[in-house]
Short mmCIF file of C-alpha atoms in Angstrom, two decimals:
data_model
loop_
_atom_site.label_atom_id
_atom_site.label_comp_id
_atom_site.label_asym_id
_atom_site.label_seq_id
_atom_site.Cartn_x
_atom_site.Cartn_y
_atom_site.Cartn_z
CA UNK O 1 11.71 13.63 -6.25
CA UNK O 2 8.63 15.74 -6.97
CA UNK O 3 6.02 13.18 -6.02
CA UNK O 4 2.71 13.47 -7.88
CA UNK O 5 -0.25 12.46 -5.76
CA UNK O 6 -3.79 13.12 -7.00
CA UNK O 7 -6.11 11.57 -4.43
CA UNK O 8 -5.67 10.30 -0.89
CA UNK O 9 -4.05 6.95 -0.07
CA UNK O 10 -4.50 4.97 3.15
CA UNK O 11 -1.70 2.40 3.17
CA UNK O 12 -2.08 -0.15 5.98
CA UNK O 13 0.58 -2.57 7.20
CA UNK O 14 -1.92 -5.39 7.71
CA UNK O 15 -3.77 -6.83 10.72
CA UNK O 16 -5.54 -3.54 11.38
CA UNK O 17 -7.75 -3.42 14.48
CA UNK O 18 -11.19 -4.64 13.38
CA UNK O 19 -12.92 -5.05 16.77
CA UNK O 20 -11.53 -2.46 19.21
CA UNK O 21 -11.02 1.25 18.54
CA UNK O 22 -10.77 0.55 14.79
CA UNK O 23 -8.88 3.83 14.39
CA UNK O 24 -7.52 3.13 10.92
CA UNK O 25 -10.76 1.86 9.42
CA UNK O 26 -12.64 4.79 10.95
CA UNK O 27 -10.09 7.17 9.41
CA UNK O 28 -10.67 5.61 5.98
CA UNK O 29 -14.44 6.01 6.38
CA UNK O 30 -14.04 9.60 7.56
CA UNK O 31 -11.92 10.48 4.53
CA UNK O 32 -14.45 8.76 2.25
CA UNK O 33 -17.44 10.76 3.47
CA UNK O 34 -18.52 9.19 6.80
CA UNK O 35 -22.12 7.90 6.67
CA UNK O 36 -22.47 9.28 3.14
CA UNK O 37 -19.50 7.23 1.90
CA UNK O 38 -19.94 4.95 -1.09
CA UNK O 39 -17.38 2.22 -0.49
CA UNK O 40 -16.01 -0.44 -2.82
CA UNK O 41 -14.20 -3.46 -1.36
CA UNK O 42 -11.75 -5.01 -3.85
CA UNK O 43 -11.02 -8.67 -3.05
CA UNK O 44 -8.74 -9.48 -6.00
CA UNK O 45 -5.80 -10.28 -3.70
CA UNK O 46 -7.44 -13.10 -1.76
CA UNK O 47 -8.30 -16.67 -2.68
CA UNK O 48 -11.36 -16.43 -0.40
CA UNK O 49 -13.06 -13.34 -1.86
CA UNK O 50 -16.60 -14.06 -0.64
CA UNK O 51 -15.54 -14.61 2.97
CA UNK O 52 -13.11 -11.71 3.11
CA UNK O 53 -15.41 -9.35 1.23
CA UNK O 54 -18.39 -10.06 3.46
CA UNK O 55 -16.24 -9.61 6.57
CA UNK O 56 -15.27 -6.10 5.50
CA UNK O 57 -18.84 -5.34 4.41
CA UNK O 58 -20.04 -6.19 7.91
CA UNK O 59 -17.28 -4.13 9.55
CA UNK O 60 -17.98 -1.05 7.44
CA UNK O 61 -21.74 -1.44 7.93
CA UNK O 62 -21.27 -1.64 11.71
CA UNK O 63 -19.26 1.59 11.46
CA UNK O 64 -22.23 3.34 9.90
CA UNK O 65 -21.68 3.04 6.15
CA UNK O 66 -24.82 2.12 4.21
CA UNK O 67 -23.53 1.97 0.62
CA UNK O 68 -20.95 -0.82 0.29
CA UNK O 69 -20.19 -2.77 -2.89
CA UNK O 70 -17.94 -5.85 -2.79
CA UNK O 71 -16.24 -6.54 -6.12
CA UNK O 72 -15.07 -10.15 -6.37
CA UNK O 73 -13.20 -10.05 -9.68
CA UNK O 74 -11.90 -13.52 -10.53
CA UNK O 75 -10.65 -13.14 -14.10
CA UNK O 76 -9.32 -10.58 -16.53
CA UNK O 77 -12.49 -11.03 -18.56
CA UNK O 78 -14.53 -9.93 -15.57
CA UNK O 79 -12.14 -7.05 -14.96
CA UNK O 80 -13.03 -5.68 -18.39
CA UNK O 81 -16.78 -5.68 -17.71
CA UNK O 82 -18.27 -2.18 -17.63
CA UNK O 83 -20.17 -2.80 -14.39
CA UNK O 84 -16.96 -2.89 -12.35
CA UNK O 85 -15.57 0.29 -13.89
CA UNK O 86 -18.88 2.11 -13.33
CA UNK O 87 -19.07 0.96 -9.70
CA UNK O 88 -15.55 2.23 -9.04
CA UNK O 89 -16.19 5.58 -10.71
CA UNK O 90 -19.30 6.20 -8.59
CA UNK O 91 -17.54 5.42 -5.28
CA UNK O 92 -15.96 7.77 -2.74
CA UNK O 93 -13.62 5.20 -1.17
CA UNK O 94 -11.97 2.00 -2.43
CA UNK O 95 -10.50 -0.65 -0.13
CA UNK O 96 -8.08 -3.39 -1.28
CA UNK O 97 -7.98 -6.42 1.03
CA UNK O 98 -4.94 -8.53 1.83
CA UNK O 99 -3.79 -11.69 0.08
CA UNK O 100 -1.25 -11.85 -2.75
CA UNK O 101 -0.28 -8.60 -4.46
CA UNK O 102 0.55 -10.40 -7.70
CA UNK O 103 -3.07 -11.56 -7.89
CA UNK O 104 -4.14 -7.91 -7.92
CA UNK O 105 -1.81 -6.82 -10.70
CA UNK O 106 -2.24 -9.96 -12.81
CA UNK O 107 -6.04 -9.75 -12.63
CA UNK O 108 -6.47 -6.00 -12.98
CA UNK O 109 -3.40 -4.62 -14.78
CA UNK O 110 -4.32 -2.92 -18.07
CA UNK O 111 -8.04 -3.74 -17.82
CA UNK O 112 -10.96 -1.31 -17.79
CA UNK O 113 -11.14 -1.79 -14.01
CA UNK O 114 -7.50 -0.73 -13.69
CA UNK O 115 -8.07 2.43 -15.73
CA UNK O 116 -11.21 3.19 -13.74
CA UNK O 117 -9.12 2.98 -10.57
CA UNK O 118 -6.48 5.31 -12.02
CA UNK O 119 -9.16 7.76 -13.12
CA UNK O 120 -10.89 7.60 -9.73
CA UNK O 121 -7.61 8.30 -7.96
CA UNK O 122 -6.87 11.25 -10.24
CA UNK O 123 -10.34 12.60 -9.44
CA UNK O 124 -9.51 12.55 -5.72
CA UNK O 125 -11.21 9.36 -4.55
CA UNK O 126 -9.70 7.74 -1.45
CA UNK O 127 -7.91 4.44 -2.07
CA UNK O 128 -6.92 2.21 0.84
CA UNK O 129 -5.11 -1.10 0.97
CA UNK O 130 -4.05 -3.47 3.73
CA UNK O 131 -1.19 -6.01 3.64
CA UNK O 132 -0.92 -7.08 -0.04
CA UNK O 133 -3.28 -4.21 -0.80
CA UNK O 134 -0.64 -1.90 0.67
CA UNK O 135 2.30 -3.30 -1.28
CA UNK O 136 0.47 -2.91 -4.58
CA UNK O 137 0.04 0.86 -4.13
CA UNK O 138 3.49 1.74 -5.41
CA UNK O 139 4.86 1.77 -8.95
CA UNK O 140 7.33 -0.99 -8.05
CA UNK O 141 6.36 -3.53 -5.39
CA UNK O 142 8.02 -6.28 -3.39
CA UNK O 143 6.45 -9.64 -4.19
CA UNK O 144 8.83 -12.01 -2.42
CA UNK O 145 11.79 -11.82 -0.09
CA UNK O 146 13.43 -13.77 2.72
CA UNK O 147 12.79 -12.03 6.04
CA UNK O 148 15.37 -14.10 7.90
CA UNK O 149 18.41 -13.40 5.70
CA UNK O 150 20.89 -10.55 5.60
CA UNK O 151 20.25 -8.21 2.64
CA UNK O 152 21.17 -10.03 -0.60
CA UNK O 153 20.21 -9.63 -4.23
CA UNK O 154 18.72 -13.09 -4.57
CA UNK O 155 16.45 -12.79 -1.52
CA UNK O 156 14.22 -10.22 -3.18
CA UNK O 157 11.80 -10.27 -6.09
CA UNK O 158 10.09 -7.11 -7.32
CA UNK O 159 7.42 -6.42 -9.94
CA UNK O 160 5.33 -3.51 -11.23
CA UNK O 161 2.56 -2.40 -8.85
CA UNK O 162 -0.60 -0.37 -9.49
CA UNK O 163 1.37 2.87 -9.53
CA UNK O 164 -0.84 5.08 -7.37
CA UNK O 165 2.28 6.45 -5.70
CA UNK O 166 5.68 6.79 -7.37
CA UNK O 167 9.17 7.03 -5.94
CA UNK O 168 8.54 4.61 -3.06
CA UNK O 169 8.37 0.90 -2.36
CA UNK O 170 6.09 -0.32 0.44
CA UNK O 171 6.55 -3.35 2.68
CA UNK O 172 3.97 -4.51 5.23
CA UNK O 173 3.77 -6.62 8.43
CA UNK O 174 7.15 -4.94 8.75
CA UNK O 175 8.50 -5.28 12.31
CA UNK O 176 6.35 -8.32 13.05
CA UNK O 177 7.98 -10.32 10.25
CA UNK O 178 11.48 -8.84 10.48
CA UNK O 179 11.48 -7.34 6.98
CA UNK O 180 14.17 -4.68 7.38
CA UNK O 181 16.65 -6.78 5.37
CA UNK O 182 14.46 -7.07 2.31
CA UNK O 183 13.55 -3.37 2.40
CA UNK O 184 17.27 -2.53 2.54
CA UNK O 185 17.79 -4.83 -0.46
CA UNK O 186 15.05 -3.02 -2.37
CA UNK O 187 16.60 0.38 -1.67
CA UNK O 188 20.12 -0.87 -2.46
CA UNK O 189 18.92 -1.90 -5.92
CA UNK O 190 16.80 1.26 -6.37
CA UNK O 191 18.52 4.01 -4.33
CA UNK O 192 16.38 6.77 -5.82
CA UNK O 193 13.23 5.39 -4.15
CA UNK O 194 12.17 5.60 -0.52
CA UNK O 195 11.57 2.31 1.27
CA UNK O 196 8.52 2.48 3.56
CA UNK O 197 8.00 -0.38 6.01
CA UNK O 198 4.63 -0.30 7.78
CA UNK O 199 3.96 -2.32 10.93
CA UNK O 200 0.73 -4.17 11.62
CA UNK O 201 -2.22 -2.07 12.88
CA UNK O 202 -0.43 0.97 11.48
CA UNK O 203 -1.11 3.09 8.42
CA UNK O 204 0.08 6.11 6.53
CA UNK O 205 -2.38 8.57 5.02
CA UNK O 206 -0.80 10.13 1.94
CA UNK O 207 -2.36 13.43 0.90
CA UNK O 208 -2.28 15.27 -2.43
CA UNK O 209 0.52 17.52 -1.11
CA UNK O 210 2.81 14.44 -1.03
CA UNK O 211 2.98 14.39 2.76
CA UNK O 212 1.84 11.48 4.89
CA UNK O 213 0.82 11.13 8.52
CA UNK O 214 1.16 7.98 10.63
CA UNK O 215 -1.86 6.40 12.35
CA UNK O 216 -2.22 3.28 14.49
CA UNK O 217 -0.51 1.49 17.34
CA UNK O 218 2.96 0.69 15.94
CA UNK O 219 5.50 2.46 13.70
CA UNK O 220 6.56 3.22 10.14
CA UNK O 221 10.19 2.76 9.08
CA UNK O 222 11.57 4.85 6.20
CA UNK O 223 14.78 3.78 4.46
CA UNK O 224 16.37 6.46 2.27
CA UNK O 225 19.30 5.57 0.01
CA UNK O 226 19.96 8.98 -1.54
CA UNK O 227 23.00 9.68 0.67
CA UNK O 228 24.50 6.19 0.39
CA UNK O 229 28.20 6.68 -0.47
CA UNK O 230 29.12 3.04 -1.01
CA UNK O 231 27.31 -0.08 -2.15
CA UNK O 232 28.53 -3.39 -3.57
CA UNK O 233 25.18 -4.20 -5.19
CA UNK O 234 26.47 -4.03 -8.77
CA UNK O 235 29.49 -6.29 -8.33
CA UNK O 236 28.25 -8.70 -5.64
CA UNK O 237 27.10 -12.22 -6.46
CA UNK O 238 23.41 -13.02 -5.96
CA UNK O 239 24.06 -14.86 -2.69
CA UNK O 240 26.63 -12.39 -1.30
CA UNK O 241 25.64 -10.06 1.53
CA UNK O 242 25.13 -6.47 0.45
CA UNK O 243 27.20 -3.55 1.73
CA UNK O 244 25.51 -0.17 2.26
CA UNK O 245 27.11 2.79 4.02
CA UNK O 246 25.63 6.11 5.09
CA UNK O 247 22.05 5.00 4.57
CA UNK O 248 19.36 7.13 6.26
CA UNK O 249 16.65 5.55 8.43
CA UNK O 250 13.65 7.09 10.20
CA UNK O 251 11.19 5.41 12.57
CA UNK O 252 7.90 7.28 13.04
CA UNK O 253 5.00 6.48 15.42
CA UNK O 254 1.45 7.83 15.26
CA UNK O 255 1.21 11.61 15.06
CA UNK O 256 4.39 12.04 13.03
CA UNK O 257 4.40 13.06 9.38
CA UNK O 258 6.80 12.81 6.45
CA UNK O 259 7.37 15.01 3.41
CA UNK O 260 7.94 12.75 0.39
CA UNK O 261 9.19 15.55 -1.87
CA UNK O 262 11.84 16.80 0.55
CA UNK O 263 12.45 13.37 2.15
CA UNK O 264 12.24 14.71 5.70
CA UNK O 265 10.15 13.76 8.76
CA UNK O 266 7.81 16.28 10.33
CA UNK O 267 7.30 15.99 14.11
#
């Protein structure tokens, strides 16, 4: 997998520290230009855009950012308005809030706002996302899955994401909601991709060299199916437990890195 990454991604597992050290949010601001950052908060994922957007505006303002635009896009018609595309193109950092990742793709997919985001990313602008905003980063995303079941085909639903990063699928609130089973199911059905499970208050920063570093208080779990030598995914019934042998798993805390092209951790 020769991963193509143009800008910088900050992919957050949700529930990032907003009142204490705020390490992850400070890292996003630092990458976006510190006090000179021009931030855009995208609230498309949430059903309470005004409340959530203003909360992040206050947080970023308290951290020293003066230029913050909150884009509450509520329809595909709005997503095609030139104002939103222009605001995105003039930013240095874009932040997707949590909520429902399908709201993001159904509202923005194929619109002028979507293409402005793609163009901004290709120009090197920093794009961050937390919770649902993290899941939507990948080309294929998990939209639903039972966290309490053994890996099965019918416990997982996937859909196209925003496609900022290819060759991976991201899951969030990972350890806190016991989502290892659904990430294994995703990799079993797509063994060429890397499954990346990100815990709460934890993030990966993916650079243009297709390497990421872990930040935050918890861990990142990587599930790699390339070396799997047996799977029953093709012949099993939807409700039958999946078999996977020789799967590779890495668990990385803050300070560790990972090379997406060579699929190896860097300590």
